[in-house]
CSV table of C-alpha atoms in Angstrom, one decimal:
chain,number,residue,atom,x,y,z
A,595,MET,CA,5.0,14.1,-20.2
A,596,SER,CA,1.6,12.5,-20.8
A,597,GLN,CA,-0.1,10.2,-18.3
A,598,VAL,CA,0.3,7.3,-20.7
A,599,GLN,CA,4.0,7.9,-21.1
A,600,ALA,CA,4.4,8.3,-17.3
A,601,ASN,CA,2.5,5.0,-16.7
A,602,GLU,CA,4.8,3.2,-19.2
A,603,TRP,CA,7.9,4.5,-17.4
A,604,ILE,CA,6.6,3.5,-14.0
A,605,HIS,CA,6.1,-0.1,-15.2
A,606,ARG,CA,9.5,-0.1,-16.9
A,607,LEU,CA,11.4,1.2,-13.9
A,608,SER,CA,9.6,-0.3,-11.0
A,609,GLY,CA,11.5,-3.6,-11.3
A,610,VAL,CA,14.8,-1.8,-11.2
A,611,LEU,CA,13.7,0.3,-8.2
A,612,ASN,CA,12.5,-2.8,-6.3
A,613,GLN,CA,15.8,-4.5,-7.1
A,614,ALA,CA,17.9,-1.5,-5.9
A,615,LEU,CA,15.9,-1.0,-2.7
A,616,GLY,CA,16.1,-4.8,-2.0
A,617,TYR,CA,19.9,-4.7,-2.4
A,618,GLU,CA,20.1,-1.7,0.0
A,619,LYS,CA,17.6,-3.5,2.4
A,620,GLN,CA,15.3,-0.5,2.2
A,621,LEU,CA,12.1,-2.3,1.0
A,622,PRO,CA,9.2,-2.2,3.5
A,623,GLU,CA,8.4,-5.4,5.4
A,624,ARG,CA,5.4,-7.2,4.0
A,625,GLU,CA,4.9,-10.0,6.6
A,626,PRO,CA,3.4,-8.9,9.9
A,627,ALA,CA,5.2,-11.7,11.7
A,628,ASN,CA,8.6,-10.2,10.7
A,629,LEU,CA,7.6,-6.7,11.8
A,630,LYS,CA,8.4,-7.3,15.5
A,631,ALA,CA,12.0,-8.1,14.6
A,632,VAL,CA,12.3,-4.9,12.5
A,633,LEU,CA,10.9,-2.8,15.4
A,634,ASP,CA,13.1,-4.5,18.0
A,635,VAL,CA,16.3,-3.4,16.2
A,636,CYS,CA,15.5,0.2,17.1
A,637,PRO,CA,13.7,0.3,20.5
A,638,SER,CA,13.7,4.2,20.6
A,639,LEU,CA,12.2,4.4,17.0
A,640,GLU,CA,9.3,6.8,16.7
A,641,PHE,CA,6.9,5.7,14.0
A,642,MET,CA,3.5,6.6,12.5
A,643,ILE,CA,0.7,4.2,11.6
A,644,ASP,CA,-1.5,5.4,8.7
A,645,GLY,CA,-4.3,3.8,6.7
A,646,THR,CA,-4.7,4.9,3.1
A,647,GLU,CA,-7.9,4.5,1.1
A,648,ARG,CA,-7.6,4.9,-2.6
A,649,PRO,CA,-10.5,5.2,-5.0
A,650,ILE,CA,-10.9,2.6,-7.8
A,651,ASN,CA,-13.3,2.4,-10.8
A,652,ARG,CA,-16.7,1.1,-10.0
A,653,PRO,CA,-16.7,-2.7,-10.6
A,654,LYS,CA,-19.1,-4.1,-13.1
A,655,ASP,CA,-20.0,-7.2,-11.1
A,656,LYS,CA,-22.7,-6.5,-8.5
A,657,LYS,CA,-20.9,-8.7,-5.8
A,658,ASP,CA,-17.6,-6.8,-6.3
A,659,ARG,CA,-19.4,-3.5,-6.2
A,660,LYS,CA,-20.7,-4.4,-2.7
A,661,THR,CA,-17.3,-5.7,-1.6
A,662,TYR,CA,-15.3,-2.6,-2.7
A,663,TYR,CA,-17.9,0.0,-1.6
A,664,SER,CA,-16.6,2.1,1.3
A,665,GLY,CA,-19.3,3.6,3.4
A,666,LYS,CA,-16.8,6.0,4.9
A,667,LYS,CA,-15.8,7.6,1.5
A,668,LYS,CA,-19.1,6.8,-0.3
A,669,ALA,CA,-17.0,5.4,-3.2
A,670,HIS,CA,-15.4,2.1,-4.3
A,671,THR,CA,-11.9,1.9,-2.8
A,672,VAL,CA,-9.0,-0.3,-1.8
A,673,LYS,CA,-7.0,0.1,1.5
A,674,ASN,CA,-3.5,-0.4,2.8
A,675,ASN,CA,-2.0,0.2,6.3
A,676,ILE,CA,1.5,1.7,6.5
A,677,ILE,CA,4.0,2.0,9.4
A,678,SER,CA,6.7,4.6,8.7
A,679,GLU,CA,9.4,6.3,10.7
A,680,ARG,CA,9.6,10.0,11.2
A,681,GLY,CA,12.0,10.5,8.3
A,682,GLY,CA,9.5,9.0,5.9
A,683,LYS,CA,11.0,5.5,5.4
A,684,VAL,CA,8.2,2.9,5.2
A,685,LEU,CA,8.8,0.0,7.6
A,686,PHE,CA,5.7,-2.0,6.9
A,687,LEU,CA,3.2,-2.0,4.0
A,688,SER,CA,0.2,-4.3,4.4
A,689,ASP,CA,-1.6,-6.2,1.7
A,690,THR,CA,-4.3,-4.4,-0.3
A,691,TYR,CA,-7.8,-5.0,1.0
A,692,GLU,CA,-11.2,-4.1,-0.4
A,693,GLY,CA,-12.9,-0.9,0.7
A,694,LYS,CA,-15.5,-2.6,2.9
A,695,LYS,CA,-12.8,-4.0,5.2
A,696,HIS,CA,-12.1,-2.1,8.4
A,697,ASP,CA,-8.8,-0.2,8.8
C-alpha cells in the first residue's frame, strides 16, 4: 500500500473509529478539568505520563519558524502530553502545542 493510499484510508476511517470508540466510551479525555473524575474512578490505577514531540515541516513564515522551533530537538516540532494506563489505554490526550512550549 502506498503512503498516499494509506493516508486516504486514514482520513476515510478515522470518523468511524472515533464514533466506535465514543460509543464504547474508550476515547481519551481531552479536558483537564474532567481528568480528575476519570482518575478517581480507579484509585489504584497505575498510569504513565509521557510527552511526545513530533517533527513538522519548516514553516515559511519567519514568526512561525521561531514559534515551532524546538531547541531540544533542534527541529520544528509540535507537542502533546499523554496519560495512559499500564495496558496502553490512553486516558488523557492534551491539545497540540508548538515546539517552543515547555512539556
